[in-house]
């Protein structure tokens, strides 16, 4: 590392400090989340509304990577010349402090043969061929329009563990690589809504926008009038605006994409919605004091599949275990241990539960049948469930598996599912599997979820976590305990003075 580069080493793990202290730029919290994800994860994808600072942040990220690692090669691309030249590299040029390292050219920050940043037009593959340097950062801006050969070239450059790629843009179409990677747990998914931008909070409080070039309240209000309808049905698709006002809205697909940073729902044959998963991850639910624990067990059949166990109380997922290549008796032992653990957790909450009375729902096909039989021999309360069996409501669902998948998704839609206690890596895998599963409508009008074999062929792995989750909730009757919505009288009225006070306490109002 050069003497000049020594001063930047401490910024490698703190890109926000680099932006503030070197570039004199204060990122808002979601820009910080993006930067931290690039440091912590090899692959990051951002789905965002308009004008939330994506490209502005990437201008800083390119410089952070260039300054903090020598040698290193940040490469940037976008579908059009204007996007790469005027927008992203326009940000690099406007942010770069005088006297900084490297020679700043039109679309290049040059520090030597193996140390440079460059911009390339995605209309050709030039500049994205055969690069296998030790540390490469690839920025795919406006990723919805990036062609397949750029994605392929990017994957080929990810040979070193230190390489990073970030794809970001506006989620407008339910097809293509940018859409598909949302179902890949190797990608850390970040969703950014315009409604969360500090400009909106400031302007609602009657204060100037702290980021004048970013999204504005008047634009959001125009989009609201044109693309949303008032609603009294509080589902995960609906949103409250202004926050605390008690006014709820259902967005159309234009608003979902342009404002909320969510993919359109029309023509997307997915069982789950991003909005439902986001609400489930936010948490806020609990269980009745007498709610018993339940367990779902998806039993591995062969090869690289994993036996996966999910435990819940009421609407809340409390436990998850996963392991591979273990025989039937060892799997039974794992389930018994989990039942003991969950009973002990209940005892600490003041509820006495006999582990043998905990309902255990097992995928009863293949090896699962042996697990079910052994648990019955041990006098555990076990239910063998056949995903291909008859649905409880056969006029609506093609089979039992389809019914369970849709039932849990409906619970998430109605904000009756809490995934907040799962570790980040587990949630990433689970949410990717849930988003990936598709469905079709049969000729008899029943809903049919994609089979496990078909989804495994399409995404390259078995949805073990997702199947264990739906088993845990099979037959669920859940009471919602979300305090903010238990009583309409508890909803705070919209109060401009309260927003003004709260904003002044925030980092943006200091």
Tab-separated table of C-alpha atoms in Angstrom:
chain	number	residue	atom	x	y	z
A	1	UNK	CA	0.000	0.000	0.000
A	2	UNK	CA	1.341	3.404	-0.948
A	3	UNK	CA	2.103	5.983	1.733
A	4	UNK	CA	-0.736	8.114	0.378
A	5	UNK	CA	-3.077	5.140	0.678
A	6	UNK	CA	-2.275	4.406	4.335
A	7	UNK	CA	-4.647	7.136	5.551
A	8	UNK	CA	-7.617	5.399	3.917
A	9	UNK	CA	-7.203	1.963	5.506
A	10	UNK	CA	-9.471	2.829	8.434
A	11	UNK	CA	-12.276	3.731	6.019
A	12	UNK	CA	-12.416	0.248	4.495
A	13	UNK	CA	-14.974	-0.896	7.061
A	14	UNK	CA	-16.671	2.494	7.403
A	15	UNK	CA	-17.640	3.888	4.001
A	16	UNK	CA	-20.032	6.414	5.572
A	17	UNK	CA	-17.135	7.978	7.488
A	18	UNK	CA	-15.176	8.145	4.216
A	19	UNK	CA	-18.067	9.976	2.554
A	20	UNK	CA	-18.350	12.439	5.427
A	21	UNK	CA	-14.692	13.099	6.153
A	22	UNK	CA	-13.137	12.818	2.690
A	23	UNK	CA	-15.955	13.809	0.326
A	24	UNK	CA	-17.768	16.118	2.805
A	25	UNK	CA	-21.037	14.295	2.071
A	26	UNK	CA	-23.604	13.173	4.668
A	27	UNK	CA	-25.405	10.067	3.405
A	28	UNK	CA	-28.889	9.316	4.662
A	29	UNK	CA	-29.414	6.035	6.463
A	30	UNK	CA	-30.415	3.928	3.462
A	31	UNK	CA	-27.374	5.084	1.491
A	32	UNK	CA	-25.320	3.977	4.504
A	33	UNK	CA	-27.097	0.597	4.428
A	34	UNK	CA	-26.126	0.151	0.771
A	35	UNK	CA	-22.498	1.055	1.429
A	36	UNK	CA	-22.250	-1.284	4.423
A	37	UNK	CA	-23.805	-4.103	2.414
A	38	UNK	CA	-21.149	-3.692	-0.277
A	39	UNK	CA	-18.459	-4.011	2.374
A	40	UNK	CA	-20.100	-6.983	4.098
A	41	UNK	CA	-21.543	-8.943	1.138
A	42	UNK	CA	-20.178	-10.061	-2.189
A	43	UNK	CA	-23.458	-9.357	-3.973
A	44	UNK	CA	-25.964	-6.589	-3.218
A	45	UNK	CA	-29.135	-5.705	-5.107
A	46	UNK	CA	-31.114	-2.530	-4.474
A	47	UNK	CA	-34.735	-2.020	-5.522
A	48	UNK	CA	-35.634	1.619	-5.003
A	49	UNK	CA	-38.095	4.366	-5.810
A	50	UNK	CA	-37.129	7.426	-7.827
A	51	UNK	CA	-34.656	10.072	-6.654
A	52	UNK	CA	-33.645	8.521	-3.339
A	53	UNK	CA	-29.913	9.073	-3.945
A	54	UNK	CA	-28.878	5.752	-5.510
A	55	UNK	CA	-26.590	7.197	-8.179
A	56	UNK	CA	-25.304	9.938	-5.875
A	57	UNK	CA	-24.298	7.267	-3.372
A	58	UNK	CA	-22.628	5.167	-6.051
A	59	UNK	CA	-20.446	8.133	-7.016
A	60	UNK	CA	-19.070	8.045	-3.487
A	61	UNK	CA	-18.791	4.247	-3.391
A	62	UNK	CA	-16.650	4.187	-6.552
A	63	UNK	CA	-14.237	6.646	-4.943
A	64	UNK	CA	-14.265	4.829	-1.592
A	65	UNK	CA	-13.277	1.581	-3.278
A	66	UNK	CA	-10.600	3.275	-5.411
A	67	UNK	CA	-9.030	5.146	-2.487
A	68	UNK	CA	-9.174	2.382	0.132
A	69	UNK	CA	-7.668	-0.474	-1.915
A	70	UNK	CA	-4.592	-0.279	-4.114
A	71	UNK	CA	-4.643	-2.169	-6.414
A	72	UNK	CA	-8.377	-2.300	-7.130
A	73	UNK	CA	-10.664	-1.807	-10.122
A	74	UNK	CA	-14.184	-0.382	-9.743
A	75	UNK	CA	-16.115	-0.836	-13.001
A	76	UNK	CA	-19.441	0.907	-13.621
A	77	UNK	CA	-22.041	0.483	-16.311
A	78	UNK	CA	-25.598	1.484	-17.198
A	79	UNK	CA	-27.906	0.822	-20.160
A	80	UNK	CA	-27.445	4.245	-21.788
A	81	UNK	CA	-24.572	6.602	-22.462
A	82	UNK	CA	-26.313	9.465	-20.671
A	83	UNK	CA	-26.827	7.376	-17.537
A	84	UNK	CA	-23.186	6.402	-17.222
A	85	UNK	CA	-21.598	9.628	-18.485
A	86	UNK	CA	-23.853	12.372	-17.172
A	87	UNK	CA	-25.284	10.775	-14.040
A	88	UNK	CA	-22.952	8.346	-12.279
A	89	UNK	CA	-19.673	9.787	-13.532
A	90	UNK	CA	-21.100	13.273	-13.222
A	91	UNK	CA	-21.378	12.488	-9.498
A	92	UNK	CA	-17.788	11.212	-9.338
A	93	UNK	CA	-16.498	14.396	-10.948
A	94	UNK	CA	-18.557	16.742	-8.778
A	95	UNK	CA	-17.685	14.928	-5.532
A	96	UNK	CA	-13.950	14.344	-6.084
A	97	UNK	CA	-11.948	16.698	-3.828
A	98	UNK	CA	-9.121	18.706	-5.434
A	99	UNK	CA	-5.731	17.080	-4.983
A	100	UNK	CA	-7.141	13.555	-4.563
A	101	UNK	CA	-5.174	10.526	-5.729
A	102	UNK	CA	-5.439	9.455	-9.350
A	103	UNK	CA	-5.964	11.322	-12.587
A	104	UNK	CA	-9.634	12.073	-13.222
A	105	UNK	CA	-10.521	11.791	-16.889
A	106	UNK	CA	-13.889	11.663	-18.666
A	107	UNK	CA	-14.967	8.141	-17.631
A	108	UNK	CA	-11.843	7.032	-15.802
A	109	UNK	CA	-10.096	7.624	-12.514
A	110	UNK	CA	-6.562	6.473	-13.265
A	111	UNK	CA	-4.117	5.318	-10.623
A	112	UNK	CA	-2.075	2.840	-12.671
A	113	UNK	CA	-2.378	-0.353	-14.763
A	114	UNK	CA	-4.059	-2.345	-11.970
A	115	UNK	CA	-5.586	0.562	-10.077
A	116	UNK	CA	-8.318	2.505	-11.791
A	117	UNK	CA	-12.054	3.122	-11.946
A	118	UNK	CA	-13.823	3.153	-15.312
A	119	UNK	CA	-17.252	3.658	-16.803
A	120	UNK	CA	-18.551	1.540	-19.679
A	121	UNK	CA	-21.707	1.665	-21.746
A	122	UNK	CA	-23.684	-1.568	-21.366
A	123	UNK	CA	-24.732	-1.397	-25.018
A	124	UNK	CA	-21.477	-3.187	-25.776
A	125	UNK	CA	-19.497	-5.710	-23.778
A	126	UNK	CA	-16.287	-3.724	-24.140
A	127	UNK	CA	-14.506	-3.357	-20.808
A	128	UNK	CA	-16.304	-6.333	-19.243
A	129	UNK	CA	-14.209	-9.091	-20.786
A	130	UNK	CA	-11.765	-11.416	-19.057
A	131	UNK	CA	-11.034	-9.441	-15.886
A	132	UNK	CA	-9.960	-11.568	-12.940
A	133	UNK	CA	-8.024	-9.073	-10.835
A	134	UNK	CA	-7.821	-9.590	-7.086
A	135	UNK	CA	-10.316	-6.899	-6.102
A	136	UNK	CA	-13.001	-5.751	-8.515
A	137	UNK	CA	-16.147	-3.762	-7.730
A	138	UNK	CA	-18.846	-3.874	-10.418
A	139	UNK	CA	-21.637	-1.294	-10.292
A	140	UNK	CA	-24.673	-2.085	-12.470
A	141	UNK	CA	-26.661	1.144	-12.416
A	142	UNK	CA	-30.242	1.150	-13.742
A	143	UNK	CA	-29.875	-2.626	-13.639
A	144	UNK	CA	-33.349	-3.342	-15.024
A	145	UNK	CA	-32.008	-2.454	-18.480
A	146	UNK	CA	-28.585	-4.109	-18.258
A	147	UNK	CA	-28.378	-6.807	-20.972
A	148	UNK	CA	-27.710	-10.495	-20.223
A	149	UNK	CA	-24.138	-10.528	-21.539
A	150	UNK	CA	-23.125	-7.899	-18.966
A	151	UNK	CA	-24.592	-10.034	-16.179
A	152	UNK	CA	-22.688	-13.046	-17.523
A	153	UNK	CA	-19.430	-11.090	-17.743
A	154	UNK	CA	-19.944	-9.768	-14.222
A	155	UNK	CA	-20.411	-13.281	-12.842
A	156	UNK	CA	-17.209	-14.342	-14.583
A	157	UNK	CA	-15.309	-11.592	-12.772
A	158	UNK	CA	-16.413	-12.714	-9.297
A	159	UNK	CA	-13.634	-15.276	-8.937
A	160	UNK	CA	-11.880	-13.666	-5.965
A	161	UNK	CA	-13.582	-13.647	-2.541
A	162	UNK	CA	-12.814	-9.921	-2.312
A	163	UNK	CA	-14.799	-9.043	-5.448
A	164	UNK	CA	-18.060	-7.137	-5.072
A	165	UNK	CA	-21.043	-6.402	-7.313
A	166	UNK	CA	-23.978	-4.101	-6.722
A	167	UNK	CA	-27.045	-3.916	-8.974
A	168	UNK	CA	-29.460	-1.074	-8.373
A	169	UNK	CA	-32.375	0.610	-10.040
A	170	UNK	CA	-36.127	0.957	-10.253
A	171	UNK	CA	-38.077	-2.374	-10.217
A	172	UNK	CA	-40.383	-1.887	-13.194
A	173	UNK	CA	-40.602	-5.333	-14.835
A	174	UNK	CA	-41.221	-8.825	-13.475
A	175	UNK	CA	-38.696	-10.578	-15.703
A	176	UNK	CA	-34.978	-10.560	-16.410
A	177	UNK	CA	-31.878	-11.051	-14.279
A	178	UNK	CA	-32.514	-7.996	-12.097
A	179	UNK	CA	-35.899	-9.453	-11.133
A	180	UNK	CA	-34.722	-13.057	-10.785
A	181	UNK	CA	-31.839	-12.408	-8.365
A	182	UNK	CA	-34.333	-11.390	-5.675
A	183	UNK	CA	-34.839	-15.140	-5.241
A	184	UNK	CA	-31.118	-15.888	-4.858
A	185	UNK	CA	-29.879	-15.965	-1.238
A	186	UNK	CA	-26.356	-15.090	-2.424
A	187	UNK	CA	-27.656	-11.548	-3.010
A	188	UNK	CA	-28.373	-9.214	-0.115
A	189	UNK	CA	-31.646	-7.494	-1.037
A	190	UNK	CA	-32.283	-3.864	-0.041
A	191	UNK	CA	-35.613	-2.160	-0.771
A	192	UNK	CA	-35.891	1.631	-0.499
A	193	UNK	CA	-39.165	3.569	-0.472
A	194	UNK	CA	-39.374	7.249	-1.321
A	195	UNK	CA	-41.666	7.586	1.692
A	196	UNK	CA	-38.724	6.827	3.998
A	197	UNK	CA	-36.513	9.580	2.574
A	198	UNK	CA	-35.666	12.353	5.080
A	199	UNK	CA	-36.939	14.975	2.624
A	200	UNK	CA	-40.474	13.665	3.094
A	201	UNK	CA	-40.314	13.766	6.903
A	202	UNK	CA	-38.843	17.267	6.787
A	203	UNK	CA	-41.428	18.683	4.398
A	204	UNK	CA	-44.294	17.067	6.319
A	205	UNK	CA	-42.981	18.959	9.344
A	206	UNK	CA	-42.974	22.206	7.342
A	207	UNK	CA	-39.169	22.308	7.169
A	208	UNK	CA	-36.824	22.626	4.172
A	209	UNK	CA	-35.740	19.407	2.463
A	210	UNK	CA	-32.218	18.466	3.644
A	211	UNK	CA	-31.429	16.954	0.219
A	212	UNK	CA	-32.811	19.483	-2.311
A	213	UNK	CA	-31.954	17.380	-5.379
A	214	UNK	CA	-33.738	14.265	-4.082
A	215	UNK	CA	-37.405	13.239	-3.953
A	216	UNK	CA	-39.912	15.895	-2.907
A	217	UNK	CA	-43.173	15.791	-0.980
A	218	UNK	CA	-45.134	17.467	-3.771
A	219	UNK	CA	-44.125	14.715	-6.223
A	220	UNK	CA	-45.158	12.013	-3.737
A	221	UNK	CA	-48.514	13.734	-3.237
A	222	UNK	CA	-49.069	13.915	-7.003
A	223	UNK	CA	-48.264	10.210	-7.356
A	224	UNK	CA	-50.565	9.459	-4.423
A	225	UNK	CA	-53.528	11.226	-6.036
A	226	UNK	CA	-52.932	9.575	-9.408
A	227	UNK	CA	-51.922	6.040	-8.481
A	228	UNK	CA	-53.457	5.189	-5.081
A	229	UNK	CA	-56.939	4.648	-3.685
A	230	UNK	CA	-58.019	5.171	-0.047
A	231	UNK	CA	-58.723	1.974	1.883
A	232	UNK	CA	-59.903	0.839	5.296
A	233	UNK	CA	-58.487	-2.664	4.795
A	234	UNK	CA	-55.192	-2.833	6.672
A	235	UNK	CA	-53.103	-5.373	4.780
A	236	UNK	CA	-49.380	-5.475	4.122
A	237	UNK	CA	-50.044	-4.027	0.662
A	238	UNK	CA	-51.589	-0.895	2.146
A	239	UNK	CA	-49.564	1.963	3.591
A	240	UNK	CA	-50.330	4.891	5.848
A	241	UNK	CA	-49.582	8.391	4.617
A	242	UNK	CA	-48.832	10.783	6.130
A	243	UNK	CA	-47.473	8.524	8.896
A	244	UNK	CA	-49.712	8.642	11.937
A	245	UNK	CA	-52.566	10.270	10.021
A	246	UNK	CA	-54.861	7.226	9.993
A	247	UNK	CA	-55.226	7.530	6.200
A	248	UNK	CA	-54.429	4.257	4.426
A	249	UNK	CA	-53.867	3.754	0.717
A	250	UNK	CA	-53.717	0.897	-1.793
A	251	UNK	CA	-51.057	1.538	-4.461
A	252	UNK	CA	-51.259	0.548	-8.114
A	253	UNK	CA	-48.252	-0.985	-9.861
A	254	UNK	CA	-46.873	2.376	-10.982
A	255	UNK	CA	-46.775	3.636	-7.399
A	256	UNK	CA	-45.319	0.359	-6.144
A	257	UNK	CA	-42.447	0.617	-8.596
A	258	UNK	CA	-41.768	4.347	-8.795
A	259	UNK	CA	-42.379	5.265	-5.155
A	260	UNK	CA	-42.243	2.180	-2.916
A	261	UNK	CA	-39.402	0.387	-4.714
A	262	UNK	CA	-41.495	-2.770	-5.150
A	263	UNK	CA	-42.037	-4.845	-8.265
A	264	UNK	CA	-45.418	-4.669	-10.000
A	265	UNK	CA	-47.907	-7.300	-8.957
A	266	UNK	CA	-49.600	-7.667	-12.340
A	267	UNK	CA	-48.504	-10.693	-14.376
A	268	UNK	CA	-46.045	-11.749	-11.694
A	269	UNK	CA	-46.907	-15.374	-10.916
A	270	UNK	CA	-45.344	-15.300	-7.483
A	271	UNK	CA	-47.208	-16.465	-4.381
A	272	UNK	CA	-45.482	-13.943	-2.123
A	273	UNK	CA	-45.112	-10.172	-2.360
A	274	UNK	CA	-42.047	-8.185	-1.281
A	275	UNK	CA	-44.311	-5.881	0.715
A	276	UNK	CA	-45.641	-8.792	2.774
A	277	UNK	CA	-42.136	-10.028	3.566
A	278	UNK	CA	-40.962	-6.558	4.541
A	279	UNK	CA	-43.841	-6.242	7.010
A	280	UNK	CA	-43.168	-9.716	8.415
A	281	UNK	CA	-39.491	-8.836	8.894
A	282	UNK	CA	-40.350	-5.612	10.705
A	283	UNK	CA	-42.082	-7.679	13.383
A	284	UNK	CA	-44.179	-6.075	16.087
A	285	UNK	CA	-46.308	-9.145	16.809
A	286	UNK	CA	-46.474	-11.373	19.849
A	287	UNK	CA	-48.481	-14.383	20.983
A	288	UNK	CA	-51.182	-15.026	23.546
A	289	UNK	CA	-49.758	-16.130	26.903
A	290	UNK	CA	-51.348	-19.556	26.478
A	291	UNK	CA	-50.328	-20.012	22.818
A	292	UNK	CA	-48.627	-23.424	22.513
A	293	UNK	CA	-45.480	-23.944	20.424
A	294	UNK	CA	-45.683	-25.785	17.096
A	295	UNK	CA	-43.007	-27.294	14.863
A	296	UNK	CA	-42.756	-27.815	11.115
A	297	UNK	CA	-40.230	-30.341	9.797
A	298	UNK	CA	-39.181	-30.613	6.148
A	299	UNK	CA	-37.181	-33.847	5.864
A	300	UNK	CA	-34.263	-34.019	3.417
A	301	UNK	CA	-34.701	-36.658	0.736
A	302	UNK	CA	-31.262	-36.928	-0.846
A	303	UNK	CA	-28.072	-35.175	-1.962
A	304	UNK	CA	-27.584	-31.568	-0.898
A	305	UNK	CA	-31.094	-31.059	0.508
A	306	UNK	CA	-31.310	-30.081	4.163
A	307	UNK	CA	-33.636	-31.273	6.872
A	308	UNK	CA	-35.062	-28.013	8.215
A	309	UNK	CA	-37.119	-27.347	11.332
A	310	UNK	CA	-39.150	-24.235	12.119
A	311	UNK	CA	-40.781	-23.499	15.465
A	312	UNK	CA	-43.416	-20.886	16.182
A	313	UNK	CA	-45.743	-19.532	18.823
A	314	UNK	CA	-48.834	-17.837	17.449
A	315	UNK	CA	-47.752	-15.639	14.513
A	316	UNK	CA	-44.091	-15.482	15.560
A	317	UNK	CA	-41.315	-17.712	14.223
A	318	UNK	CA	-39.128	-18.428	17.246
A	319	UNK	CA	-36.775	-21.228	16.165
A	320	UNK	CA	-35.047	-22.591	13.085
A	321	UNK	CA	-32.566	-25.454	12.624
A	322	UNK	CA	-31.101	-26.975	9.467
A	323	UNK	CA	-28.658	-29.778	8.758
A	324	UNK	CA	-27.751	-32.254	6.019
A	325	UNK	CA	-26.917	-35.917	5.590
A	326	UNK	CA	-28.360	-37.349	8.797
A	327	UNK	CA	-30.319	-40.564	9.138
A	328	UNK	CA	-33.930	-40.939	10.210
A	329	UNK	CA	-33.236	-41.697	13.869
A	330	UNK	CA	-30.872	-38.745	14.224
A	331	UNK	CA	-33.504	-36.513	12.626
A	332	UNK	CA	-36.048	-37.745	15.170
A	333	UNK	CA	-33.578	-36.926	17.932
A	334	UNK	CA	-33.144	-33.384	16.567
A	335	UNK	CA	-36.909	-32.843	16.546
A	336	UNK	CA	-37.262	-34.168	20.093
A	337	UNK	CA	-34.496	-31.847	21.296
A	338	UNK	CA	-36.205	-28.877	19.652
A	339	UNK	CA	-39.488	-29.798	21.334
A	340	UNK	CA	-37.700	-29.934	24.703
A	341	UNK	CA	-36.082	-26.565	24.041
A	342	UNK	CA	-39.346	-24.887	23.075
A	343	UNK	CA	-41.115	-26.329	26.124
A	344	UNK	CA	-38.342	-24.904	28.316
A	345	UNK	CA	-38.756	-21.510	26.654
A	346	UNK	CA	-42.474	-21.625	27.418
A	347	UNK	CA	-41.751	-22.468	31.062
A	348	UNK	CA	-39.640	-19.319	31.330
A	349	UNK	CA	-42.678	-17.392	30.083
A	350	UNK	CA	-44.858	-19.011	32.745
A	351	UNK	CA	-46.553	-21.600	30.508
A	352	UNK	CA	-46.107	-25.281	31.377
A	353	UNK	CA	-45.985	-27.434	28.245
A	354	UNK	CA	-45.281	-31.160	27.967
A	355	UNK	CA	-42.894	-31.542	24.983
A	356	UNK	CA	-44.891	-34.555	23.827
A	357	UNK	CA	-48.007	-32.405	23.398
A	358	UNK	CA	-46.319	-29.951	21.019
A	359	UNK	CA	-47.823	-30.374	17.551
A	360	UNK	CA	-45.127	-31.514	15.102
A	361	UNK	CA	-46.053	-31.373	11.430
A	362	UNK	CA	-43.810	-33.444	9.182
A	363	UNK	CA	-43.581	-33.661	5.410
A	364	UNK	CA	-44.749	-37.270	5.213
A	365	UNK	CA	-43.319	-38.188	1.805
A	366	UNK	CA	-40.156	-40.256	1.419
A	367	UNK	CA	-37.992	-40.305	4.534
A	368	UNK	CA	-40.550	-38.161	6.327
A	369	UNK	CA	-42.816	-41.172	6.698
A	370	UNK	CA	-40.222	-42.944	8.839
A	371	UNK	CA	-39.776	-39.847	11.001
A	372	UNK	CA	-43.530	-39.611	11.525
A	373	UNK	CA	-43.821	-43.281	12.476
A	374	UNK	CA	-40.958	-43.106	14.997
A	375	UNK	CA	-42.316	-39.956	16.659
A	376	UNK	CA	-45.706	-41.693	17.015
A	377	UNK	CA	-43.968	-44.668	18.642
A	378	UNK	CA	-42.420	-42.239	21.120
A	379	UNK	CA	-45.927	-40.844	21.869
A	380	UNK	CA	-45.303	-37.408	20.394
A	381	UNK	CA	-48.163	-35.438	18.870
A	382	UNK	CA	-47.168	-35.690	15.244
A	383	UNK	CA	-49.083	-35.082	12.021
A	384	UNK	CA	-47.805	-36.442	8.736
A	385	UNK	CA	-48.678	-34.051	5.913
A	386	UNK	CA	-48.603	-34.974	2.238
A	387	UNK	CA	-47.973	-31.887	0.087
A	388	UNK	CA	-49.566	-33.705	-2.823
A	389	UNK	CA	-52.639	-34.742	-0.862
A	390	UNK	CA	-56.149	-33.326	-1.052
A	391	UNK	CA	-56.631	-29.727	0.034
A	392	UNK	CA	-59.010	-28.841	2.838
A	393	UNK	CA	-60.647	-26.489	0.315
A	394	UNK	CA	-60.348	-28.446	-2.957
A	395	UNK	CA	-62.453	-25.929	-4.892
A	396	UNK	CA	-59.798	-23.251	-4.316
A	397	UNK	CA	-56.502	-25.174	-4.180
A	398	UNK	CA	-55.075	-27.929	-6.364
A	399	UNK	CA	-53.507	-29.856	-3.465
A	400	UNK	CA	-52.590	-29.571	0.206
A	401	UNK	CA	-49.143	-28.105	-0.474
A	402	UNK	CA	-50.597	-25.302	-2.601
A	403	UNK	CA	-53.143	-24.589	0.105
A	404	UNK	CA	-50.499	-24.324	2.828
A	405	UNK	CA	-48.288	-22.051	0.737
A	406	UNK	CA	-51.116	-19.664	-0.085
A	407	UNK	CA	-52.498	-19.757	3.458
A	408	UNK	CA	-49.221	-18.581	4.991
A	409	UNK	CA	-48.806	-15.904	2.327
A	410	UNK	CA	-52.312	-14.632	3.121
A	411	UNK	CA	-51.366	-14.451	6.792
A	412	UNK	CA	-48.358	-12.337	5.824
A	413	UNK	CA	-50.574	-10.165	3.621
A	414	UNK	CA	-52.863	-9.582	6.590
A	415	UNK	CA	-49.846	-8.775	8.810
A	416	UNK	CA	-50.241	-11.925	10.906
A	417	UNK	CA	-46.693	-13.231	10.465
A	418	UNK	CA	-43.545	-12.181	12.329
A	419	UNK	CA	-40.102	-13.159	11.013
A	420	UNK	CA	-38.164	-10.569	13.013
A	421	UNK	CA	-36.399	-13.083	15.267
A	422	UNK	CA	-34.633	-14.934	12.463
A	423	UNK	CA	-30.910	-14.234	11.915
A	424	UNK	CA	-30.154	-12.147	8.820
A	425	UNK	CA	-28.620	-14.999	6.821
A	426	UNK	CA	-31.571	-17.298	7.568
A	427	UNK	CA	-34.114	-14.618	6.665
A	428	UNK	CA	-32.272	-13.948	3.420
A	429	UNK	CA	-32.466	-17.609	2.440
A	430	UNK	CA	-36.085	-18.012	3.541
A	431	UNK	CA	-37.315	-14.848	1.826
A	432	UNK	CA	-35.503	-15.783	-1.382
A	433	UNK	CA	-37.246	-19.177	-1.416
A	434	UNK	CA	-40.646	-17.656	-0.639
A	435	UNK	CA	-40.324	-15.045	-3.397
A	436	UNK	CA	-39.098	-17.608	-5.907
A	437	UNK	CA	-42.043	-20.009	-5.826
A	438	UNK	CA	-44.560	-19.485	-8.605
A	439	UNK	CA	-48.078	-20.701	-9.221
A	440	UNK	CA	-50.526	-21.222	-12.031
A	441	UNK	CA	-54.281	-21.447	-12.335
A	442	UNK	CA	-55.515	-24.863	-13.412
A	443	UNK	CA	-58.296	-25.419	-15.948
A	444	UNK	CA	-60.644	-26.109	-13.011
A	445	UNK	CA	-59.687	-22.647	-11.591
A	446	UNK	CA	-57.772	-24.063	-8.631
A	447	UNK	CA	-54.461	-22.469	-7.582
A	448	UNK	CA	-51.471	-24.758	-7.996
A	449	UNK	CA	-48.097	-23.961	-6.450
A	450	UNK	CA	-44.999	-24.937	-8.385
A	451	UNK	CA	-43.742	-28.397	-7.379
A	452	UNK	CA	-40.593	-28.836	-5.326
A	453	UNK	CA	-38.886	-30.643	-8.216
A	454	UNK	CA	-39.728	-27.844	-10.664
A	455	UNK	CA	-38.537	-25.053	-8.400
A	456	UNK	CA	-35.363	-26.979	-7.651
A	457	UNK	CA	-34.633	-27.271	-11.368
A	458	UNK	CA	-35.294	-23.563	-11.880
A	459	UNK	CA	-33.367	-22.058	-8.962
A	460	UNK	CA	-30.854	-24.832	-8.377
A	461	UNK	CA	-31.809	-25.858	-4.833
A	462	UNK	CA	-34.671	-27.207	-2.776
A	463	UNK	CA	-36.896	-24.710	-0.884
A	464	UNK	CA	-36.276	-26.462	2.424
A	465	UNK	CA	-36.668	-23.408	4.670
A	466	UNK	CA	-39.856	-22.258	2.974
A	467	UNK	CA	-41.478	-25.697	3.149
A	468	UNK	CA	-40.588	-26.022	6.843
A	469	UNK	CA	-42.141	-22.614	7.492
A	470	UNK	CA	-45.447	-23.476	5.811
A	471	UNK	CA	-45.539	-26.767	7.703
A	472	UNK	CA	-45.108	-24.906	10.994
A	473	UNK	CA	-48.139	-22.761	10.119
A	474	UNK	CA	-50.283	-25.541	8.664
A	475	UNK	CA	-53.751	-25.203	10.137
A	476	UNK	CA	-52.777	-22.017	11.976
A	477	UNK	CA	-55.405	-19.955	13.718
A	478	UNK	CA	-53.599	-16.775	14.645
A	479	UNK	CA	-54.784	-13.768	16.623
A	480	UNK	CA	-53.033	-10.539	15.728
A	481	UNK	CA	-51.466	-8.643	18.628
A	482	UNK	CA	-50.124	-5.553	16.923
A	483	UNK	CA	-50.610	-2.847	19.523
A	484	UNK	CA	-50.665	0.014	17.021
A	485	UNK	CA	-53.774	-1.467	15.439
A	486	UNK	CA	-55.598	-3.097	18.323
A	487	UNK	CA	-57.781	-0.051	18.823
A	488	UNK	CA	-58.531	2.698	16.312
A	489	UNK	CA	-58.579	5.163	19.180
A	490	UNK	CA	-54.884	4.462	19.745
A	491	UNK	CA	-53.918	5.748	16.282
A	492	UNK	CA	-52.198	9.126	16.619
A	493	UNK	CA	-53.619	11.966	14.590
A	494	UNK	CA	-51.420	13.654	12.020
A	495	UNK	CA	-49.690	16.499	13.870
A	496	UNK	CA	-47.348	18.833	12.008
A	497	UNK	CA	-45.859	20.128	15.253
A	498	UNK	CA	-45.060	16.567	16.346
A	499	UNK	CA	-43.325	15.944	13.016
A	500	UNK	CA	-41.390	19.184	13.394
A	501	UNK	CA	-40.244	18.133	16.889
A	502	UNK	CA	-39.347	14.592	15.849
A	503	UNK	CA	-37.469	15.777	12.792
A	504	UNK	CA	-35.380	18.239	14.787
A	505	UNK	CA	-34.335	15.363	17.070
A	506	UNK	CA	-33.228	13.261	14.107
A	507	UNK	CA	-29.709	13.405	12.602
A	508	UNK	CA	-31.129	15.271	9.608
A	509	UNK	CA	-32.551	18.074	11.706
A	510	UNK	CA	-29.409	18.800	13.695
